[in-house]
mmCIF file of C-alpha atoms and ligand atoms in Angstrom:
data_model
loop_
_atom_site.group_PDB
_atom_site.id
_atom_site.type_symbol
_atom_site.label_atom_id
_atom_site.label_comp_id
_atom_site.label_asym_id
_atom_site.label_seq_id
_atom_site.Cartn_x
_atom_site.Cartn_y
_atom_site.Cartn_z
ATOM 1 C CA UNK V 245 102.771 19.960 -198.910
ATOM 2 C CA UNK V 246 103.693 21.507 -195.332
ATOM 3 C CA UNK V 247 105.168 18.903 -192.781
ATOM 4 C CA UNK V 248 103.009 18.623 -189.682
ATOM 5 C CA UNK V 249 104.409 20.887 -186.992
ATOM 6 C CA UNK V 250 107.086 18.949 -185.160
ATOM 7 C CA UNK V 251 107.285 17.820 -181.679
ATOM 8 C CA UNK V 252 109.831 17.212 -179.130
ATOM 9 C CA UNK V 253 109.371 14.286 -176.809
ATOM 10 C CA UNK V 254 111.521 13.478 -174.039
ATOM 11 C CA UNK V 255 110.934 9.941 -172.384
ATOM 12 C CA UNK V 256 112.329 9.790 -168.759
ATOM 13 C CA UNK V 257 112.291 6.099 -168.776
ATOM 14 C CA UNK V 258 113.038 5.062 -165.324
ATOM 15 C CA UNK V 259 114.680 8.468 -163.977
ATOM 16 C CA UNK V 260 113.374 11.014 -161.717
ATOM 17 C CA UNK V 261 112.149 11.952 -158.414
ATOM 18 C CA UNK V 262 109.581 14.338 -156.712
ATOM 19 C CA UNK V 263 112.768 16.932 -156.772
ATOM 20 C CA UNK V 264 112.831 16.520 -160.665
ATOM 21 C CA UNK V 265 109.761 18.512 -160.966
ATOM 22 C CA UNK V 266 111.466 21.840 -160.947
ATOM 23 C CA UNK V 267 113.346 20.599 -164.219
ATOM 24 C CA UNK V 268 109.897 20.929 -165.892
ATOM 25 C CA UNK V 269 109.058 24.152 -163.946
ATOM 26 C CA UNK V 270 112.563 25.449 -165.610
ATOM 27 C CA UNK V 271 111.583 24.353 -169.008
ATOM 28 C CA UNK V 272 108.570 25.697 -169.253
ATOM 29 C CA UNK V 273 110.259 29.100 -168.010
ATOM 30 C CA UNK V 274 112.868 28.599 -170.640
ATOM 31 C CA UNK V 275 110.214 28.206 -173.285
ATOM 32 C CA UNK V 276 108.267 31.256 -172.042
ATOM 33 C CA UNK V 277 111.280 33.526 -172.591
ATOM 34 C CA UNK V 278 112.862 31.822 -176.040
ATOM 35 C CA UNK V 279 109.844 30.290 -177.279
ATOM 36 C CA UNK V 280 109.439 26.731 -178.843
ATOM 37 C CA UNK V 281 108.461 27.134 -182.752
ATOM 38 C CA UNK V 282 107.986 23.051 -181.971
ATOM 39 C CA UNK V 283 105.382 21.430 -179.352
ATOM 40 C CA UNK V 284 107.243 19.868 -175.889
ATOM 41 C CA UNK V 285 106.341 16.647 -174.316
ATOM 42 C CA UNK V 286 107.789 15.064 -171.387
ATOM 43 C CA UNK V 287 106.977 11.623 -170.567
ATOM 44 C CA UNK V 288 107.599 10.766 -166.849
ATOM 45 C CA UNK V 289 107.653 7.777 -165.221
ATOM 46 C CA UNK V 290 104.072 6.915 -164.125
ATOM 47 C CA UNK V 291 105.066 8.054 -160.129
ATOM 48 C CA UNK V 292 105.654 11.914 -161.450
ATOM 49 C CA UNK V 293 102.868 12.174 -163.884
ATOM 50 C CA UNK V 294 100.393 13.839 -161.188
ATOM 51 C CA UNK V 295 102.877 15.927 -159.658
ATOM 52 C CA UNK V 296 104.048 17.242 -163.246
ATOM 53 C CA UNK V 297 100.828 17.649 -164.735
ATOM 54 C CA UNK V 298 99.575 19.773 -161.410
ATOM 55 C CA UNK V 299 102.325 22.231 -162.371
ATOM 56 C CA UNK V 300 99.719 23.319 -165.166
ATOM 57 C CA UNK V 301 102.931 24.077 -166.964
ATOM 58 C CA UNK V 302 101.579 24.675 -170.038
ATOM 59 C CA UNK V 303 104.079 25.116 -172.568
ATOM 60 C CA UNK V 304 104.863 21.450 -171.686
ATOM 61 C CA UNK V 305 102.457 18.799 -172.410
ATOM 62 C CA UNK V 306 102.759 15.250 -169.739
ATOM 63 C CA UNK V 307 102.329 11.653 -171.141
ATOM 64 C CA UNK V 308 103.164 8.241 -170.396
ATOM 65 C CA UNK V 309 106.031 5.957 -171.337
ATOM 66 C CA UNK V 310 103.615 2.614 -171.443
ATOM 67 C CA UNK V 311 100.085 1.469 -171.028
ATOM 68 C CA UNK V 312 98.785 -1.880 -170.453
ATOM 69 C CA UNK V 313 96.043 -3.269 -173.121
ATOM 70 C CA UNK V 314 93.006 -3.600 -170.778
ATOM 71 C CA UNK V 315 91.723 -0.870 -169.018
ATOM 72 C CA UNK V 316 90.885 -1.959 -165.931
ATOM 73 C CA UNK V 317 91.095 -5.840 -163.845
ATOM 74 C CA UNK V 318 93.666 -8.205 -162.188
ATOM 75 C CA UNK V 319 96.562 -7.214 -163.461
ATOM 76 C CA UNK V 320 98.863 -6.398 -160.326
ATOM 77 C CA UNK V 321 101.211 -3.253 -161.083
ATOM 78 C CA UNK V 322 100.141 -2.196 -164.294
ATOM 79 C CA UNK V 323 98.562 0.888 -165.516
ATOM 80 C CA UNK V 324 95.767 1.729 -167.767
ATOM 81 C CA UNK V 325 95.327 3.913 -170.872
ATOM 82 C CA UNK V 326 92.294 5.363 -168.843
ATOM 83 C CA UNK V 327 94.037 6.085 -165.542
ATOM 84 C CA UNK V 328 96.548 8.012 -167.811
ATOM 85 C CA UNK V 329 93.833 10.132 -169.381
ATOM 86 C CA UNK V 330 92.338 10.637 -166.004
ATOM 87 C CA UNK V 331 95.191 12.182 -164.816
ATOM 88 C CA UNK V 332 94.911 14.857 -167.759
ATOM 89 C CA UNK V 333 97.471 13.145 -170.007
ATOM 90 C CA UNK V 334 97.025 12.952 -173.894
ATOM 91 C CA UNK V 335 99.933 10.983 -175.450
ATOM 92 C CA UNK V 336 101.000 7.371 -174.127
ATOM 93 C CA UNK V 337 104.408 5.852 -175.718
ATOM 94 C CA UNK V 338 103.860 2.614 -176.922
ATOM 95 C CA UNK V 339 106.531 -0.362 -178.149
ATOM 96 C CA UNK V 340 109.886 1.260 -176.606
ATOM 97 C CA UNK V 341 111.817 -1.303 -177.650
ATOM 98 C CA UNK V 342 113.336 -0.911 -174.168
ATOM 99 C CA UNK V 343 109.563 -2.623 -173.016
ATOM 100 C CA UNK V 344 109.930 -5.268 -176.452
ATOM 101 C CA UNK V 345 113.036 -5.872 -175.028
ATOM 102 C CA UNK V 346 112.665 -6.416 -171.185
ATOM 103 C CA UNK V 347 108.947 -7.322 -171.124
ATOM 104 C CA UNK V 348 108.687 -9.272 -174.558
ATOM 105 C CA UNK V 349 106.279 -6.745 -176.101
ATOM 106 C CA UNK V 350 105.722 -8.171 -178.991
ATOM 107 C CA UNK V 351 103.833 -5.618 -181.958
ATOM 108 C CA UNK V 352 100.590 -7.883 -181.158
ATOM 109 C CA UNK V 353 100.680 -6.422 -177.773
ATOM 110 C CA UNK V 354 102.101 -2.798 -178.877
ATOM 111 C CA UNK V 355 99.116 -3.030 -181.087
ATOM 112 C CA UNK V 356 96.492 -3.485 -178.544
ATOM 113 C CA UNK V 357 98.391 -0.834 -176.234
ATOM 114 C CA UNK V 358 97.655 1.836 -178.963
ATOM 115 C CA UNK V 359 94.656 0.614 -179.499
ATOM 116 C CA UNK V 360 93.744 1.064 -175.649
ATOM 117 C CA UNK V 361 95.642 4.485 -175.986
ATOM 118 C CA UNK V 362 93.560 5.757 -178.791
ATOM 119 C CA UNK V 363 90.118 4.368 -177.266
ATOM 120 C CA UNK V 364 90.657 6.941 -174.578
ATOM 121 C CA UNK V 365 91.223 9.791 -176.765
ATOM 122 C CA UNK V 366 94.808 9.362 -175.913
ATOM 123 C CA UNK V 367 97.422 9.893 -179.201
ATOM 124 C CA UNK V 368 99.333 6.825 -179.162
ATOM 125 C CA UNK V 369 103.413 7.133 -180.146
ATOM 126 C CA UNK V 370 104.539 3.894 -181.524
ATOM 127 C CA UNK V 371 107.726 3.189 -181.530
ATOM 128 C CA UNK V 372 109.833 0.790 -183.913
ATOM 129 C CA UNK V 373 113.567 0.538 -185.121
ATOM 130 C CA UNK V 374 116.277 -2.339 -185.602
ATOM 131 C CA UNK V 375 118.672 -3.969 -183.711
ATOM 132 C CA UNK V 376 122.224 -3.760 -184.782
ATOM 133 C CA UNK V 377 122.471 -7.048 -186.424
ATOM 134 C CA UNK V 378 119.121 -6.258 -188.433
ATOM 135 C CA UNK V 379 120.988 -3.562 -189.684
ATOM 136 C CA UNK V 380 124.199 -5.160 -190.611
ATOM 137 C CA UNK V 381 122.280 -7.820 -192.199
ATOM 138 C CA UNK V 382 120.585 -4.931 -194.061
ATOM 139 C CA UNK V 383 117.510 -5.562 -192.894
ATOM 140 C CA UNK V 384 116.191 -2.135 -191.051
ATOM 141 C CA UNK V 385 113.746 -1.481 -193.768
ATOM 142 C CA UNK V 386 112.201 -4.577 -193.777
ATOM 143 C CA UNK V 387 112.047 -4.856 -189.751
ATOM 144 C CA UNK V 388 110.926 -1.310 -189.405
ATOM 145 C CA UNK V 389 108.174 -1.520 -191.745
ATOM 146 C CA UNK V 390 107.061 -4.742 -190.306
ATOM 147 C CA UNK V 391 107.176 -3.837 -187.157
ATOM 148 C CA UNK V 392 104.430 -0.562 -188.414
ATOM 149 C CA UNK V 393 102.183 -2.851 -190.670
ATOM 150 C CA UNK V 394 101.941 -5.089 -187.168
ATOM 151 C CA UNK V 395 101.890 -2.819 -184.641
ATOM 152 C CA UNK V 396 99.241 0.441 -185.827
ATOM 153 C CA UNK V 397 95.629 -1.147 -184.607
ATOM 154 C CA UNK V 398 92.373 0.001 -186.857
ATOM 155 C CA UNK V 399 91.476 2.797 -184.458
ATOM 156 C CA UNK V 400 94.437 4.441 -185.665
ATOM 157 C CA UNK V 401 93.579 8.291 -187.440
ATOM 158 C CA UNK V 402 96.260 10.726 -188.398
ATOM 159 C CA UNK V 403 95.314 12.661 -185.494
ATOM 160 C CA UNK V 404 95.916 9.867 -182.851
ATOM 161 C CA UNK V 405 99.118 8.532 -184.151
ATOM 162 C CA UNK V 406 102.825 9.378 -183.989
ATOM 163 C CA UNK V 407 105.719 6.932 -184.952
ATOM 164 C CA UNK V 408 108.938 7.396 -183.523
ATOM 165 C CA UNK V 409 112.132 5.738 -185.421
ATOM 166 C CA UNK V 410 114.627 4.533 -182.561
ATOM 167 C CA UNK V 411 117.127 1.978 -184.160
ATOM 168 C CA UNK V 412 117.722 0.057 -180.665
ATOM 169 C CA UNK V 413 121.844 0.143 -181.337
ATOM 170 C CA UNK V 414 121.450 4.234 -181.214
ATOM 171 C CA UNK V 415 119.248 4.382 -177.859
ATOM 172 C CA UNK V 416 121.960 5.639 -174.914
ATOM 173 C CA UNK V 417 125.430 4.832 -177.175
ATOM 174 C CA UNK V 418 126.079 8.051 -178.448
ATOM 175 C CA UNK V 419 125.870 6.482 -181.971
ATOM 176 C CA UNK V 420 123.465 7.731 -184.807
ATOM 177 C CA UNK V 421 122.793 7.323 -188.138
ATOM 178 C CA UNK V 422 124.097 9.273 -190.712
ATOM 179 C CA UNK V 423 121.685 11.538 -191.516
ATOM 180 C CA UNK V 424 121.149 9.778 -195.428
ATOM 181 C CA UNK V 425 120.271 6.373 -193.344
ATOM 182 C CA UNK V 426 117.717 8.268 -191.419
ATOM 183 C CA UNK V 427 116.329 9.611 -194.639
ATOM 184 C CA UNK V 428 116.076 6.404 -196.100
ATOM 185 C CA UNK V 429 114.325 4.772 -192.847
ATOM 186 C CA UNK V 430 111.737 7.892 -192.415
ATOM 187 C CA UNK V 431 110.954 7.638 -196.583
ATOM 188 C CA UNK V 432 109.794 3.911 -195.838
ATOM 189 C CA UNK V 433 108.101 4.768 -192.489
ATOM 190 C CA UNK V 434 106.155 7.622 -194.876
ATOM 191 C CA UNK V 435 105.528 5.496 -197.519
ATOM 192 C CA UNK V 436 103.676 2.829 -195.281
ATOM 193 C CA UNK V 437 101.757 5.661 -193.562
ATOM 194 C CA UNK V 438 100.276 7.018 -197.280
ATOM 195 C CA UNK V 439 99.571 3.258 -198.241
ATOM 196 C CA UNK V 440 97.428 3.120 -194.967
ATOM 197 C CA UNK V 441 96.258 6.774 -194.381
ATOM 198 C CA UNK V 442 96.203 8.096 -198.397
ATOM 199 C CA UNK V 443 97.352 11.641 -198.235
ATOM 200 C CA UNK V 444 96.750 12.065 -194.189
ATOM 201 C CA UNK V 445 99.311 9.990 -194.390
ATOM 202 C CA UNK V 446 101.480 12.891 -195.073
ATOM 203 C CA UNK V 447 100.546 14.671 -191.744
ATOM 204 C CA UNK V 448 101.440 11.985 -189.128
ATOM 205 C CA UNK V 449 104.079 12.783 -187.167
ATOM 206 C CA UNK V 450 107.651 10.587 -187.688
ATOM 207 C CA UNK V 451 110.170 11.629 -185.079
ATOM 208 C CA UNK V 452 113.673 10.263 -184.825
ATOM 209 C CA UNK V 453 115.016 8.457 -181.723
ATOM 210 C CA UNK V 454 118.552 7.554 -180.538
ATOM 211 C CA UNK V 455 121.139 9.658 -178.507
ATOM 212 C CA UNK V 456 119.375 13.015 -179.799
ATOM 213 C CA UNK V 457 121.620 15.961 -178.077
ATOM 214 C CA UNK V 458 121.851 19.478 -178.745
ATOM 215 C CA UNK V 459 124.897 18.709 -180.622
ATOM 216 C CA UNK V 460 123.377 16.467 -183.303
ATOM 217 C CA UNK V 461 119.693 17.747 -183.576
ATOM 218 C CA UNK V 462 119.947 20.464 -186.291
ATOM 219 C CA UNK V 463 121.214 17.694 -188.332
ATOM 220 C CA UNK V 464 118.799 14.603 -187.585
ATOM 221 C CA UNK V 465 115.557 17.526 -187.041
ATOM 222 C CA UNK V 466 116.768 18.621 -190.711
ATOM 223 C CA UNK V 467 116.175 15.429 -192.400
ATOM 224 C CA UNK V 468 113.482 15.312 -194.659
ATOM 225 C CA UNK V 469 110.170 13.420 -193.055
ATOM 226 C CA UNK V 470 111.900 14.201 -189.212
ATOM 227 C CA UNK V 471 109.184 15.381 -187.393
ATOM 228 C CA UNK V 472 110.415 15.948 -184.244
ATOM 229 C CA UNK V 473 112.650 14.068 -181.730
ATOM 230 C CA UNK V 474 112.265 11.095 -178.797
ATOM 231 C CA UNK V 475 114.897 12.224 -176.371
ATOM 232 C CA UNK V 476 115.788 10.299 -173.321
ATOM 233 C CA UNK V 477 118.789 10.771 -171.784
ATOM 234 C CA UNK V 478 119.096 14.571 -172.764
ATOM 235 C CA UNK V 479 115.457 15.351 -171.450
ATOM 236 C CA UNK V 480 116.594 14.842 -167.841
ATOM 237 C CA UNK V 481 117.865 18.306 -167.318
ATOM 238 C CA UNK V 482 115.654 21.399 -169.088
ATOM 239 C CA UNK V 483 118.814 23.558 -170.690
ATOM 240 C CA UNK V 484 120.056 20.179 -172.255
ATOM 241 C CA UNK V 485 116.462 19.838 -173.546
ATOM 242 C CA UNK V 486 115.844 23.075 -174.277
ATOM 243 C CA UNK V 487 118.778 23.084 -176.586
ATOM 244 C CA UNK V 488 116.970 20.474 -178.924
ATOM 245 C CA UNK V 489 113.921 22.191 -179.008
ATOM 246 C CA UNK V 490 115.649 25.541 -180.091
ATOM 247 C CA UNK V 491 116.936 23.074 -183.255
ATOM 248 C CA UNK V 492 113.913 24.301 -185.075
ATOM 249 C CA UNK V 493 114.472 28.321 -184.378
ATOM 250 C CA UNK V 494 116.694 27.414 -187.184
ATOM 251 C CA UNK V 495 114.267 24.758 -188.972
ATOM 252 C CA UNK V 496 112.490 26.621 -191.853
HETATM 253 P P1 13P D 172 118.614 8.368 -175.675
HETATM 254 O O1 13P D 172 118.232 9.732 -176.172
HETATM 255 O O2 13P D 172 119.099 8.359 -174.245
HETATM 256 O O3 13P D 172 119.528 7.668 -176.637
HETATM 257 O O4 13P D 172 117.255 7.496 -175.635
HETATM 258 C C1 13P D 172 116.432 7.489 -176.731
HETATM 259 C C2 13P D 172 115.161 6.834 -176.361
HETATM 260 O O5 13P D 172 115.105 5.635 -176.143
HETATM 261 C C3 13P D 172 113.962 7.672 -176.228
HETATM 262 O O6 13P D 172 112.808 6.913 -176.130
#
């Protein structure tokens, strides 16, 4: 069984301005020169996503950090699944539990995000993970695979989806998981996947989130079931970036 080819995703989240294009320019020069034996996405906020994707940078795919559910209507200062595809974009992060958090997504509406995602031809990444206190209570299991069952809609394909693992207590602390707690959370993610998908199951993409550096990603990209990486605050600046994508030069 060969793991699907991994990808490395870095989400922006509320960071960068018109000036912040060049760091994509960069990477995609970077990748040109080393090469990438993974595939690169950066996520933007919504503001850059025109300016990044006219770069035609193409060793660096553009997506979204968020959709809303409907695609088009009254909804003042949202943004549709179909706007994002118009602008050329092919992945669209759903769940962040940043967005769960601040905006009370709850995996009913994470569901109907991907769901809008995917009915655009858009992959949709879905992201889960426990809080802190989930975990103490040893609970992360149990939330995480919750949180899946709820939150992948029935226009979901192994070709459309991607789950990304970010326990909430690792996002910006500096603090992971030991690499044998990541195992254990990606075995569970995989084993709900092959209960839904059967053996395509196998080929969806589970990448780990949670203060991913340079430092730490030959570890957490060696785990079994890692499939890549959600990076956010070391995906602001291309050679930080660049040194978790060059993780898997070493990845067999
Ligand atoms: P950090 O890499 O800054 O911990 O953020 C992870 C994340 O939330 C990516 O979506």
């Amino acid at each position: 069984m060969t793991a699907p080819k991994a990808l490395v995703a870095g989400n922006w989240k509320m960071n960068g301005l018109k000036a912040s294009a060049s760091e994509i320019s960069k990477l995609n020069t970077l990748i040109l020169e080393k090469g990438a034996k993974c595939d690169v996405l950066i996520c933007p906020p919504y503001t850059m996503i025109n300016i990044l994707v006219s770069l035609k940078a193409i060793n660096v795919s553009i997506g979204a950090q968020d959709c809303h559910m409907n695609m088009s209507g009254a909804h003042t200062g949202d943004i549709s699944a179909e706007m994002i595809s118009d602008l050329g974009c092919d992945f669209i992060i759903v769940g962040h539990s940043e967005r769960r958090a601040d905006h009370g997504e709850t995996n009913e509406i994470v569901k109907a995000k991907a769901a809008a995602a995917q009915s655009v031809g858009a992959t949709a990444i879905i992201c889960v993970g426990e809080t802190i206190e989930e975990r103490k209570a040893g609970k992360a299991l149990e939330i995480v695979t919750a949180q899946i069952k709820a939150s992948i809609p029935e226009s979901a394909k192994v070709e459309n989806t991607i789950i990304a693992y970010e326990p909430v207590w690792a996002i910006g602390t500096g603090h992971t998981p030991t690499a044998g707690d990541v195992e254990e959370v990606h075995l569970a993610v995989r084993e709900v996947l092959r209960a839904r998908f059967g053996d395509g199951g196998n080929n969806i993409r589970i990448l780990y989130g949670g203060s991913v550096k340079a430092s730490n990603a030959l570890e957490l990209m060696s785990v079994k079931n890692v499939n890549g990486a959600l990076v956010g605050g070391a995906s602001l600046k291309a050679e930080d970036f660049y040194g978790i994508i060059s993780a898997y030069d070493k990845i067999g």
